[in-house]
Amino acid sequence: MKKFRFLILPFILFVSACGWFKSPPEIGKVLSEHFKNKIYKDFDTVAYDSIFVKTIDSLSGKFVNPKTIKAFYSNHSAEPKLVTQFYINGELDSLVSYLDQCKAHGFNPKIFKTDEIKALLDELSANKFKRVDESYPVIAKLELLAANAYLNYTNYLKYGVVNPRTIFSRYYIKVRRPDSAGMINLLNSTSLLDTLRSVQPKSAQYKALQAAYLNTDAYDEKRILLLNMERFRWKMPETGDNYVQVNIPDFRLTWLDKQDTVITMKVCVGGRRENGYEEKLKAFAKSGNLDDKPKNHETPLLFSKINSIQANPIWNIPVSIAQSEIYWMARKDPYYLSNSNIKVYYKDKLIGEPDTINWNRYSRDKLPFKFKQGSGGGNALGKFKFIFDNSSSIYLHDTNNKNGFNLTNRAISHGCVRIEKPLQFAELLVKDSYTYDKLRAEVDLPPIDSTHVKWYKKRMAQKADTLKAFQLKPAWFAPKKNVPLIITYITAWSQNDKIEYRPDVYGMDEKLWTAMKKFR
């Protein structure tokens, strides 16, 4: 008898899984009661499952997240959960309504198969099926198209339609993207309507751009507004209320504390890459000749925290600049290096007299030297350098050439960000009168607090002592607390109840527009 029980148990489990001994499934009960139609009491899960499998196989090739959708319905025995829960209470109609209105966000309702979902809802609502099996393809297709549209619409509004890190080579900001766990939670939602309401963008900037988008018929203006609406949909890192923003197209740094501007100033950013950059890069990859290497000094987009200030910085000259500029200047003028306070190192050892180097012996693509520009007035970094962790060796800094701030197009640097008001910026970072006066003394400025005059005079006396060689060295200072910094790229935004527009200095609008083409 024991053996027989063990033999029959797998068979019972098998037929139970096939629905042989199941009472009418939930979908059958719901539709039977709603339509007062007895055919749904005969809803056969085995027959429906077969139709569902064929339907999902035919549709999933065009789904954005086919694996997630398949996993969800596999874990729920192909049950049409959305139709079961949200057809009767009207929330599937609400979904269609939101999809219809997606033009307000710049989307085309066709990308969500809105018309097909409407037609399937109408067919189900007509209640004209003579046999229950006639409803299976309609229910299966409605379920899957609704699930796909619901996920896509929600993800697009919550995270944006494009992942900027996949289309921009120097986009290093870690934006959050949809994941399978989050999408499974969406499909398990107890209210589609609550979710659809919650994902509507709420930022004042987005709403202002959206209002302008809906109020203009000018194609070029709509295009720029739509691109920046997309940027404001991206899930950026949390900056908190107090942070510094550098907007590349605006050539401006702004320190914000909640909605208040603490300080704002002009900046110079990296120069735009050469025209035909991609093709020239391919040519360089083949030849390996530095003469073929195209220039690309674009400032990367990144998020970090300003963690230190260096007064009287030393400039560790990058290899690319040494090869493209320093090498040629040294060949042209043997005294260029010493006159520019540039020290030369060979195998990390200082060369005492760089003016005697015979540059004809070295090709610039295999330079065995390192170059450092010492502290002082002629240093390209000026008197201050503001440091934050990043993988691109980018920082904010002062400059010994202030003329750049008078230009309209200030994309002129090698990639770092030159700031117009470094001393004021440093003062705001240290937030301490004693530390600030120490910092001022390092760059030969008198203290603000009269009680600090004594040690300022002592320093100046040391510098003026002709019997001792005074060597200017970098001095490090810590901000009161690390301040979040985001270097971003926005070409349209709301300011003082007006939309501000800026030129697409790096051509990033064009690239983003191409990536968004299929969603319009």
Short mmCIF file of C-alpha atoms in Angstrom, two decimals:
data_model
loop_
_atom_site.label_atom_id
_atom_site.label_comp_id
_atom_site.label_asym_id
_atom_site.label_seq_id
_atom_site.Cartn_x
_atom_site.Cartn_y
_atom_site.Cartn_z
CA MET A 1 0.00 0.00 0.00
CA LYS A 2 2.93 2.34 0.81
CA LYS A 3 4.48 1.67 -2.61
CA PHE A 4 1.19 2.38 -4.38
CA ARG A 5 0.84 5.72 -2.53
CA PHE A 6 4.30 6.80 -3.70
CA LEU A 7 3.47 5.82 -7.29
CA ILE A 8 0.16 7.70 -7.48
CA LEU A 9 1.43 10.91 -5.81
CA PRO A 10 3.43 12.13 -8.87
CA PHE A 11 0.41 11.42 -11.09
CA ILE A 12 -1.90 13.48 -8.85
CA LEU A 13 0.61 16.35 -8.85
CA PHE A 14 0.84 16.13 -12.66
CA VAL A 15 -2.86 16.26 -13.35
CA SER A 16 -3.29 19.00 -10.73
CA ALA A 17 -0.70 21.11 -12.50
CA CYS A 18 -2.61 20.60 -15.73
CA GLY A 19 -5.75 21.96 -14.11
CA TRP A 20 -7.70 18.66 -14.28
CA PHE A 21 -8.91 18.87 -10.71
CA LYS A 22 -8.98 22.68 -10.42
CA SER A 23 -12.13 24.63 -9.76
CA PRO A 24 -12.82 27.38 -12.38
CA PRO A 25 -9.79 29.72 -12.39
CA GLU A 26 -10.02 33.27 -11.06
CA ILE A 27 -10.24 34.80 -14.55
CA GLY A 28 -13.22 32.54 -15.33
CA LYS A 29 -15.01 33.55 -12.14
CA VAL A 30 -14.35 37.27 -12.67
CA LEU A 31 -15.56 37.36 -16.28
CA SER A 32 -18.49 35.06 -15.61
CA GLU A 33 -19.80 37.31 -12.85
CA HIS A 34 -19.07 40.54 -14.72
CA PHE A 35 -20.74 39.56 -18.00
CA LYS A 36 -23.34 37.21 -16.48
CA ASN A 37 -22.06 34.80 -19.07
CA LYS A 38 -21.87 31.09 -18.23
CA ILE A 39 -19.27 30.25 -20.90
CA TYR A 40 -16.49 31.60 -18.65
CA LYS A 41 -17.31 28.98 -16.01
CA ASP A 42 -15.83 26.48 -18.48
CA PHE A 43 -12.50 28.38 -18.68
CA ASP A 44 -9.89 25.67 -19.33
CA THR A 45 -6.44 26.59 -18.01
CA VAL A 46 -4.68 23.90 -20.07
CA ALA A 47 -6.19 25.13 -23.32
CA TYR A 48 -5.56 28.76 -22.36
CA ASP A 49 -1.93 28.02 -21.42
CA SER A 50 -1.32 26.61 -24.88
CA ILE A 51 -2.67 29.78 -26.51
CA PHE A 52 -0.71 31.94 -24.05
CA VAL A 53 2.59 30.24 -24.93
CA LYS A 54 2.01 30.78 -28.65
CA THR A 55 1.03 34.40 -28.04
CA ILE A 56 4.03 35.26 -25.89
CA ASP A 57 6.35 33.60 -28.40
CA SER A 58 4.90 35.69 -31.22
CA LEU A 59 5.00 38.99 -29.30
CA SER A 60 8.09 38.86 -27.09
CA GLY A 61 10.51 39.59 -29.94
CA LYS A 62 9.24 43.17 -29.91
CA PHE A 63 9.12 43.56 -26.13
CA VAL A 64 11.72 45.77 -24.42
CA ASN A 65 12.01 43.40 -21.44
CA PRO A 66 10.94 39.97 -22.76
CA LYS A 67 12.91 37.94 -20.19
CA THR A 68 11.33 39.76 -17.26
CA ILE A 69 7.81 39.37 -18.66
CA LYS A 70 8.37 35.68 -19.41
CA ALA A 71 9.79 35.10 -15.91
CA PHE A 72 6.83 36.82 -14.28
CA TYR A 73 4.19 34.76 -16.09
CA SER A 74 6.21 31.57 -15.68
CA ASN A 75 6.16 32.13 -11.92
CA HIS A 76 2.41 32.81 -12.03
CA SER A 77 1.40 29.81 -14.15
CA ALA A 78 0.54 32.10 -17.12
CA GLU A 79 -2.38 33.55 -15.14
CA PRO A 80 -3.68 36.78 -16.79
CA LYS A 81 -3.20 38.80 -13.60
CA LEU A 82 -3.67 42.26 -15.11
CA VAL A 83 -6.92 41.35 -16.86
CA THR A 84 -8.16 39.52 -13.77
CA GLN A 85 -7.44 42.42 -11.40
CA PHE A 86 -7.79 45.53 -13.51
CA TYR A 87 -10.27 44.90 -16.32
CA ILE A 88 -13.37 44.96 -14.11
CA ASN A 89 -12.35 47.94 -11.98
CA GLY A 90 -11.52 50.04 -15.05
CA GLU A 91 -7.78 50.44 -14.40
CA LEU A 92 -6.90 48.92 -17.78
CA ASP A 93 -8.99 51.72 -19.29
CA SER A 94 -7.01 54.16 -17.14
CA LEU A 95 -3.79 52.68 -18.52
CA VAL A 96 -5.05 53.31 -22.06
CA SER A 97 -5.95 56.87 -21.10
CA TYR A 98 -2.41 57.52 -19.85
CA LEU A 99 -0.96 55.94 -23.00
CA ASP A 100 -3.19 58.16 -25.14
CA GLN A 101 -1.91 61.24 -23.33
CA CYS A 102 1.76 60.30 -23.58
CA LYS A 103 2.22 62.94 -26.30
CA ALA A 104 2.42 65.44 -23.43
CA HIS A 105 5.77 63.80 -22.63
CA GLY A 106 6.87 63.75 -26.26
CA PHE A 107 6.10 60.04 -26.86
CA ASN A 108 4.16 58.50 -29.70
CA PRO A 109 1.25 56.33 -28.42
CA LYS A 110 2.05 53.81 -31.17
CA ILE A 111 5.20 52.68 -29.35
CA PHE A 112 2.95 51.29 -26.61
CA LYS A 113 0.57 49.52 -29.07
CA THR A 114 -2.19 51.70 -27.65
CA ASP A 115 -4.65 51.16 -30.51
CA GLU A 116 -4.23 47.37 -30.35
CA ILE A 117 -4.87 47.37 -26.59
CA LYS A 118 -8.00 49.49 -27.13
CA ALA A 119 -9.29 47.12 -29.81
CA LEU A 120 -8.72 44.09 -27.56
CA LEU A 121 -10.52 45.78 -24.66
CA ASP A 122 -13.43 46.57 -26.97
CA GLU A 123 -13.54 42.98 -28.22
CA LEU A 124 -13.57 41.59 -24.69
CA SER A 125 -16.18 44.13 -23.55
CA ALA A 126 -18.48 43.29 -26.47
CA ASN A 127 -19.16 39.92 -24.78
CA LYS A 128 -19.98 38.22 -28.10
CA PHE A 129 -17.92 35.06 -27.74
CA LYS A 130 -20.04 31.97 -28.36
CA ARG A 131 -17.49 29.60 -26.86
CA VAL A 132 -15.06 30.29 -24.08
CA ASP A 133 -12.04 29.21 -26.14
CA GLU A 134 -12.71 32.13 -28.53
CA SER A 135 -11.76 34.48 -25.69
CA TYR A 136 -8.35 32.89 -25.00
CA PRO A 137 -6.34 34.66 -27.77
CA VAL A 138 -7.98 38.00 -26.88
CA ILE A 139 -7.26 37.66 -23.15
CA ALA A 140 -3.69 36.42 -23.72
CA LYS A 141 -2.82 39.21 -26.16
CA LEU A 142 -4.50 41.88 -24.05
CA GLU A 143 -2.65 40.67 -20.95
CA LEU A 144 0.76 40.69 -22.62
CA LEU A 145 0.41 43.95 -24.55
CA ALA A 146 -0.93 45.67 -21.43
CA ALA A 147 1.95 44.32 -19.31
CA ASN A 148 4.54 45.45 -21.86
CA ALA A 149 2.97 48.90 -22.29
CA TYR A 150 2.62 49.36 -18.53
CA LEU A 151 6.26 48.50 -17.90
CA ASN A 152 7.57 50.62 -20.77
CA TYR A 153 5.47 53.68 -19.95
CA THR A 154 6.41 53.50 -16.28
CA ASN A 155 10.12 52.98 -16.98
CA TYR A 156 10.29 55.73 -19.60
CA LEU A 157 8.79 58.31 -17.28
CA LYS A 158 10.69 57.19 -14.21
CA TYR A 159 14.12 56.62 -15.79
CA GLY A 160 14.02 58.10 -19.30
CA VAL A 161 13.95 56.25 -22.61
CA VAL A 162 17.72 56.35 -23.17
CA ASN A 163 20.60 55.27 -20.96
CA PRO A 164 23.06 58.15 -21.52
CA ARG A 165 26.03 55.99 -20.53
CA THR A 166 25.48 53.80 -23.60
CA ILE A 167 25.52 56.64 -26.15
CA PHE A 168 27.98 59.19 -24.73
CA SER A 169 31.62 58.13 -24.38
CA ARG A 170 32.38 60.61 -21.59
CA TYR A 171 29.20 60.27 -19.55
CA TYR A 172 30.39 58.96 -16.18
CA ILE A 173 27.38 59.82 -14.03
CA LYS A 174 25.84 56.61 -12.69
CA VAL A 175 22.18 57.04 -13.52
CA ARG A 176 19.78 54.48 -12.07
CA ARG A 177 18.08 52.24 -14.61
CA PRO A 178 15.12 49.83 -14.39
CA ASP A 179 15.92 46.36 -13.07
CA SER A 180 14.03 43.08 -13.24
CA ALA A 181 13.14 43.08 -9.53
CA GLY A 182 11.57 46.52 -9.82
CA MET A 183 9.61 45.50 -12.91
CA ILE A 184 8.35 42.33 -11.22
CA ASN A 185 7.11 44.53 -8.38
CA LEU A 186 5.30 46.73 -10.90
CA LEU A 187 3.52 43.73 -12.40
CA ASN A 188 2.57 42.61 -8.88
CA SER A 189 1.09 46.05 -8.15
CA THR A 190 -2.32 46.19 -6.48
CA SER A 191 -3.17 49.42 -8.31
CA LEU A 192 -2.10 50.38 -11.83
CA LEU A 193 -3.60 53.81 -11.32
CA ASP A 194 -1.53 54.57 -8.22
CA THR A 195 1.64 53.57 -10.06
CA LEU A 196 0.78 55.59 -13.18
CA ARG A 197 0.15 58.67 -11.04
CA SER A 198 3.30 58.21 -8.99
CA VAL A 199 5.66 58.06 -11.98
CA GLN A 200 4.56 61.39 -13.46
CA PRO A 201 7.66 63.66 -13.28
CA LYS A 202 7.25 66.14 -10.45
CA SER A 203 10.30 68.39 -10.73
CA ALA A 204 9.60 72.06 -11.35
CA GLN A 205 12.14 72.05 -14.18
CA TYR A 206 10.43 69.18 -15.98
CA LYS A 207 6.98 70.73 -15.62
CA ALA A 208 8.22 74.09 -16.94
CA LEU A 209 9.82 72.44 -19.98
CA GLN A 210 6.71 70.34 -20.54
CA ALA A 211 4.45 73.41 -20.44
CA ALA A 212 6.68 75.16 -22.97
CA TYR A 213 6.70 72.02 -25.13
CA LEU A 214 2.88 71.94 -25.19
CA ASN A 215 2.64 75.67 -25.90
CA THR A 216 4.81 75.88 -29.01
CA ASP A 217 4.45 74.65 -32.56
CA ALA A 218 8.02 75.50 -33.59
CA TYR A 219 9.77 72.24 -34.52
CA ASP A 220 13.28 73.24 -33.42
CA GLU A 221 12.04 74.57 -30.10
CA LYS A 222 9.95 71.44 -29.42
CA ARG A 223 13.00 69.32 -30.23
CA ILE A 224 15.25 71.10 -27.72
CA LEU A 225 12.55 71.04 -25.05
CA LEU A 226 11.93 67.33 -25.58
CA LEU A 227 15.65 66.52 -25.34
CA ASN A 228 15.95 68.29 -22.02
CA MET A 229 12.74 66.77 -20.68
CA GLU A 230 14.47 63.45 -21.30
CA ARG A 231 17.55 64.64 -19.38
CA PHE A 232 15.37 65.59 -16.42
CA ARG A 233 13.83 62.09 -16.49
CA TRP A 234 17.20 60.43 -15.91
CA LYS A 235 17.62 59.18 -12.36
CA MET A 236 20.66 61.15 -11.26
CA PRO A 237 22.59 60.58 -8.01
CA GLU A 238 21.23 62.32 -4.94
CA THR A 239 23.02 65.65 -4.59
CA GLY A 240 21.15 66.82 -1.51
CA ASP A 241 20.02 70.42 -1.13
CA ASN A 242 23.51 71.90 -1.07
CA TYR A 243 25.63 71.19 -4.14
CA VAL A 244 27.69 72.68 -6.96
CA GLN A 245 26.64 72.31 -10.60
CA VAL A 246 28.68 73.01 -13.70
CA ASN A 247 26.51 73.18 -16.81
CA ILE A 248 28.76 72.84 -19.85
CA PRO A 249 26.52 74.52 -22.50
CA ASP A 250 25.95 77.46 -20.13
CA PHE A 251 29.69 77.77 -19.35
CA ARG A 252 28.68 78.47 -15.76
CA LEU A 253 29.16 77.11 -12.26
CA THR A 254 26.32 77.54 -9.78
CA TRP A 255 26.36 76.65 -6.09
CA LEU A 256 22.83 75.92 -4.93
CA ASP A 257 21.47 75.68 -1.40
CA LYS A 258 17.91 74.44 -1.76
CA GLN A 259 16.46 76.93 -4.24
CA ASP A 260 18.89 79.73 -3.37
CA THR A 261 22.01 80.53 -5.38
CA VAL A 262 25.03 80.77 -3.07
CA ILE A 263 27.38 81.88 -5.84
CA THR A 264 27.51 81.72 -9.63
CA MET A 265 30.41 82.34 -11.99
CA LYS A 266 31.67 81.84 -15.53
CA VAL A 267 33.72 78.77 -16.36
CA CYS A 268 35.85 77.59 -19.26
CA VAL A 269 35.40 73.93 -20.18
CA GLY A 270 37.11 71.47 -22.50
CA GLY A 271 37.22 72.17 -26.21
CA ARG A 272 34.95 70.26 -28.57
CA ARG A 273 36.38 67.22 -30.32
CA GLU A 274 37.58 67.65 -33.88
CA ASN A 275 35.12 67.42 -36.75
CA GLY A 276 35.12 63.92 -38.20
CA TYR A 277 36.50 62.61 -34.92
CA GLU A 278 35.20 59.05 -35.27
CA GLU A 279 36.70 58.54 -38.74
CA LYS A 280 40.00 60.15 -37.76
CA LEU A 281 40.19 57.89 -34.72
CA LYS A 282 39.84 54.86 -36.98
CA ALA A 283 42.68 56.18 -39.17
CA PHE A 284 44.85 56.68 -36.07
CA ALA A 285 44.07 53.14 -34.87
CA LYS A 286 45.44 51.82 -38.17
CA SER A 287 48.50 54.05 -38.51
CA GLY A 288 49.51 54.57 -34.88
CA ASN A 289 50.92 57.91 -36.03
CA LEU A 290 50.34 60.73 -33.52
CA ASP A 291 49.86 63.15 -36.41
CA ASP A 292 46.67 61.21 -37.21
CA LYS A 293 45.35 61.33 -33.64
CA PRO A 294 42.30 63.64 -33.47
CA LYS A 295 41.89 66.04 -30.56
CA ASN A 296 39.17 65.46 -27.99
CA HIS A 297 39.30 67.70 -24.93
CA GLU A 298 35.62 67.54 -24.02
CA THR A 299 35.00 67.79 -20.28
CA PRO A 300 33.43 64.54 -19.04
CA LEU A 301 30.06 64.52 -17.32
CA LEU A 302 30.47 63.24 -13.78
CA PHE A 303 29.29 63.29 -10.19
CA SER A 304 31.66 63.50 -7.24
CA LYS A 305 32.40 65.49 -4.07
CA ILE A 306 34.93 68.29 -3.68
CA ASN A 307 37.22 67.00 -0.93
CA SER A 308 40.29 69.26 -0.95
CA ILE A 309 41.75 72.58 -2.05
CA GLN A 310 45.32 73.04 -3.18
CA ALA A 311 46.85 76.52 -3.06
CA ASN A 312 49.86 77.12 -5.32
CA PRO A 313 49.30 73.84 -7.18
CA ILE A 314 51.84 71.95 -9.23
CA TRP A 315 50.64 70.95 -12.69
CA ASN A 316 51.42 67.36 -13.59
CA ILE A 317 51.30 67.80 -17.34
CA PRO A 318 49.40 64.95 -19.05
CA VAL A 319 51.21 62.84 -21.64
CA SER A 320 48.81 63.96 -24.37
CA ILE A 321 49.64 67.65 -23.75
CA ALA A 322 53.37 66.88 -23.46
CA GLN A 323 53.27 65.17 -26.86
CA SER A 324 51.06 67.66 -28.66
CA GLU A 325 52.33 70.94 -27.16
CA ILE A 326 55.28 70.87 -24.73
CA TYR A 327 57.49 68.80 -27.06
CA TRP A 328 57.10 71.25 -29.94
CA MET A 329 57.58 74.33 -27.75
CA ALA A 330 60.79 72.88 -26.27
CA ARG A 331 62.17 72.11 -29.73
CA LYS A 332 61.33 75.59 -30.95
CA ASP A 333 62.75 77.41 -27.90
CA PRO A 334 65.44 75.68 -25.78
CA TYR A 335 64.66 78.01 -22.85
CA TYR A 336 60.90 77.49 -22.96
CA LEU A 337 60.90 74.92 -20.14
CA SER A 338 62.95 76.92 -17.61
CA ASN A 339 61.15 80.16 -18.51
CA SER A 340 57.82 78.42 -17.94
CA ASN A 341 58.95 76.90 -14.62
CA ILE A 342 58.52 73.41 -16.09
CA LYS A 343 60.66 70.70 -14.53
CA VAL A 344 61.59 67.58 -16.51
CA TYR A 345 61.96 64.11 -15.01
CA TYR A 346 63.64 61.05 -16.49
CA LYS A 347 62.80 57.79 -14.72
CA ASP A 348 61.40 59.92 -11.87
CA LYS A 349 64.71 61.77 -11.45
CA LEU A 350 64.85 65.52 -11.92
CA ILE A 351 66.93 66.72 -14.85
CA GLY A 352 68.93 69.69 -13.58
CA GLU A 353 69.25 71.57 -16.86
CA PRO A 354 66.34 70.74 -19.21
CA ASP A 355 67.52 73.44 -21.64
CA THR A 356 70.40 71.14 -22.67
CA ILE A 357 68.15 68.25 -23.78
CA ASN A 358 68.65 67.39 -27.46
CA TRP A 359 65.03 66.94 -28.51
CA ASN A 360 66.05 65.67 -31.96
CA ARG A 361 67.03 62.39 -30.29
CA TYR A 362 63.44 61.71 -29.16
CA SER A 363 60.23 61.11 -31.06
CA ARG A 364 57.21 62.64 -29.41
CA ASP A 365 55.22 59.40 -29.40
CA LYS A 366 57.92 57.76 -27.23
CA LEU A 367 58.92 60.58 -24.92
CA PRO A 368 60.75 59.12 -21.89
CA PHE A 369 60.15 62.27 -19.84
CA LYS A 370 57.56 63.55 -17.39
CA PHE A 371 56.83 67.24 -17.07
CA LYS A 372 55.67 69.25 -14.04
CA GLN A 373 55.02 72.97 -13.88
CA GLY A 374 55.97 74.42 -10.50
CA SER A 375 53.85 76.63 -8.28
CA GLY A 376 53.70 80.31 -9.01
CA GLY A 377 52.12 83.07 -11.03
CA GLY A 378 52.89 81.50 -14.41
CA ASN A 379 51.32 78.15 -13.52
CA ALA A 380 48.51 77.22 -15.94
CA LEU A 381 46.35 76.16 -12.97
CA GLY A 382 46.65 79.60 -11.39
CA LYS A 383 46.67 79.81 -7.60
CA PHE A 384 43.99 77.25 -6.70
CA LYS A 385 43.01 73.74 -7.59
CA PHE A 386 39.79 72.11 -6.32
CA ILE A 387 39.98 68.35 -6.19
CA PHE A 388 37.33 65.62 -6.34
CA ASP A 389 37.59 61.89 -6.98
CA ASN A 390 37.14 60.87 -10.62
CA SER A 391 38.74 58.54 -13.14
CA SER A 392 39.52 61.27 -15.69
CA SER A 393 41.99 63.40 -13.69
CA ILE A 394 39.58 66.33 -13.99
CA TYR A 395 39.41 69.15 -11.45
CA LEU A 396 38.25 72.74 -11.06
CA HIS A 397 41.03 75.31 -11.05
CA ASP A 398 42.07 78.93 -11.31
CA THR A 399 43.93 80.09 -14.43
CA ASN A 400 46.77 82.47 -15.25
CA ASN A 401 44.87 83.52 -18.39
CA LYS A 402 41.71 85.37 -17.42
CA ASN A 403 40.91 86.50 -20.98
CA GLY A 404 39.04 83.26 -21.65
CA PHE A 405 36.19 84.37 -19.40
CA ASN A 406 35.43 87.23 -21.81
CA LEU A 407 34.66 84.80 -24.65
CA THR A 408 31.13 83.78 -25.61
CA ASN A 409 32.17 80.23 -26.42
CA ARG A 410 34.31 79.17 -23.50
CA ALA A 411 34.97 75.56 -24.58
CA ILE A 412 38.72 76.20 -24.71
CA SER A 413 40.44 74.10 -22.01
CA HIS A 414 42.14 70.71 -22.20
CA GLY A 415 39.25 69.16 -20.25
CA CYS A 416 39.46 70.59 -16.73
CA VAL A 417 37.12 73.38 -15.64
CA ARG A 418 38.60 76.85 -15.13
CA ILE A 419 36.56 78.93 -12.71
CA GLU A 420 36.21 82.70 -12.68
CA LYS A 421 36.12 83.34 -8.90
CA PRO A 422 38.44 80.79 -7.24
CA LEU A 423 39.13 82.81 -4.08
CA GLN A 424 35.44 83.32 -3.30
CA PHE A 425 34.80 79.67 -4.08
CA ALA A 426 37.55 78.61 -1.68
CA GLU A 427 36.14 80.84 1.06
CA LEU A 428 32.73 79.21 0.75
CA LEU A 429 34.29 75.76 0.90
CA VAL A 430 36.42 76.28 4.03
CA LYS A 431 33.73 78.26 5.92
CA ASP A 432 36.18 79.20 8.62
CA SER A 433 37.90 82.60 9.03
CA TYR A 434 41.14 81.17 10.42
CA THR A 435 41.50 78.58 7.65
CA TYR A 436 40.51 81.12 5.04
CA ASP A 437 43.16 83.58 6.21
CA LYS A 438 45.80 80.81 6.14
CA LEU A 439 44.74 80.08 2.58
CA ARG A 440 44.95 83.78 1.65
CA ALA A 441 48.43 83.99 3.11
CA GLU A 442 49.59 81.16 0.87
CA VAL A 443 48.80 83.31 -2.16
CA ASP A 444 50.21 86.51 -0.59
CA LEU A 445 46.89 88.09 0.33
CA PRO A 446 46.51 89.85 3.70
CA PRO A 447 44.18 88.28 6.30
CA ILE A 448 40.60 89.40 6.79
CA ASP A 449 40.88 88.99 10.58
CA SER A 450 43.34 91.52 12.03
CA THR A 451 44.43 89.05 14.73
CA HIS A 452 46.06 86.96 11.99
CA VAL A 453 48.29 89.77 10.71
CA LYS A 454 51.29 88.66 12.78
CA TRP A 455 51.84 85.29 11.15
CA TYR A 456 51.00 86.76 7.73
CA LYS A 457 53.85 89.27 8.14
CA LYS A 458 56.14 86.47 9.29
CA ARG A 459 55.43 84.54 6.11
CA MET A 460 56.02 87.57 3.91
CA ALA A 461 59.33 88.21 5.72
CA GLN A 462 60.43 84.66 4.99
CA LYS A 463 59.62 85.13 1.35
CA ALA A 464 61.54 88.43 1.18
CA ASP A 465 64.65 87.08 2.96
CA THR A 466 67.38 87.19 0.29
CA LEU A 467 69.77 85.09 2.40
CA LYS A 468 67.44 82.09 2.24
CA ALA A 469 65.99 80.60 -0.89
CA PHE A 470 62.21 80.64 -0.47
CA GLN A 471 60.57 77.81 -2.36
CA LEU A 472 56.89 78.13 -3.12
CA LYS A 473 55.16 74.83 -2.44
CA PRO A 474 51.58 73.56 -2.69
CA ALA A 475 49.52 73.87 0.47
CA TRP A 476 46.50 71.70 1.17
CA PHE A 477 43.24 72.76 2.78
CA ALA A 478 40.10 70.77 3.58
CA PRO A 479 36.60 72.10 3.02
CA LYS A 480 34.34 72.33 6.06
CA LYS A 481 32.56 69.33 4.55
CA ASN A 482 32.76 67.62 1.20
CA VAL A 483 30.45 69.32 -1.27
CA PRO A 484 28.66 67.34 -4.01
CA LEU A 485 29.61 68.39 -7.52
CA ILE A 486 27.80 67.50 -10.72
CA ILE A 487 29.16 68.38 -14.14
CA THR A 488 26.19 68.13 -16.46
CA TYR A 489 24.92 69.08 -19.91
CA ILE A 490 21.60 70.92 -20.20
CA THR A 491 20.68 73.04 -23.23
CA ALA A 492 17.26 74.28 -22.04
CA TRP A 493 15.94 74.97 -18.55
CA SER A 494 13.57 77.25 -16.66
CA GLN A 495 14.96 80.32 -14.92
CA ASN A 496 12.98 83.27 -13.55
CA ASP A 497 9.78 82.00 -15.24
CA LYS A 498 11.49 81.91 -18.63
CA ILE A 499 13.03 79.09 -20.66
CA GLU A 500 16.75 79.62 -21.20
CA TYR A 501 18.37 78.05 -24.28
CA ARG A 502 22.06 77.38 -24.90
CA PRO A 503 24.01 76.11 -27.94
CA ASP A 504 24.75 72.39 -28.28
CA VAL A 505 28.48 72.98 -27.81
CA TYR A 506 29.50 69.28 -27.87
CA GLY A 507 26.86 68.03 -30.32
CA MET A 508 25.28 65.90 -27.59
CA ASP A 509 21.78 67.04 -28.51
CA GLU A 510 22.23 65.58 -31.98
CA LYS A 511 23.37 62.23 -30.64
CA LEU A 512 20.55 62.06 -28.11
CA TRP A 513 17.96 63.03 -30.74
CA THR A 514 19.10 60.13 -32.92
CA ALA A 515 18.84 57.71 -29.98
CA MET A 516 15.32 58.91 -29.16
CA LYS A 517 14.07 58.68 -32.76
CA LYS A 518 12.09 55.47 -32.34
CA PHE A 519 10.15 56.87 -29.37
CA ARG A 520 8.82 59.97 -31.12
#
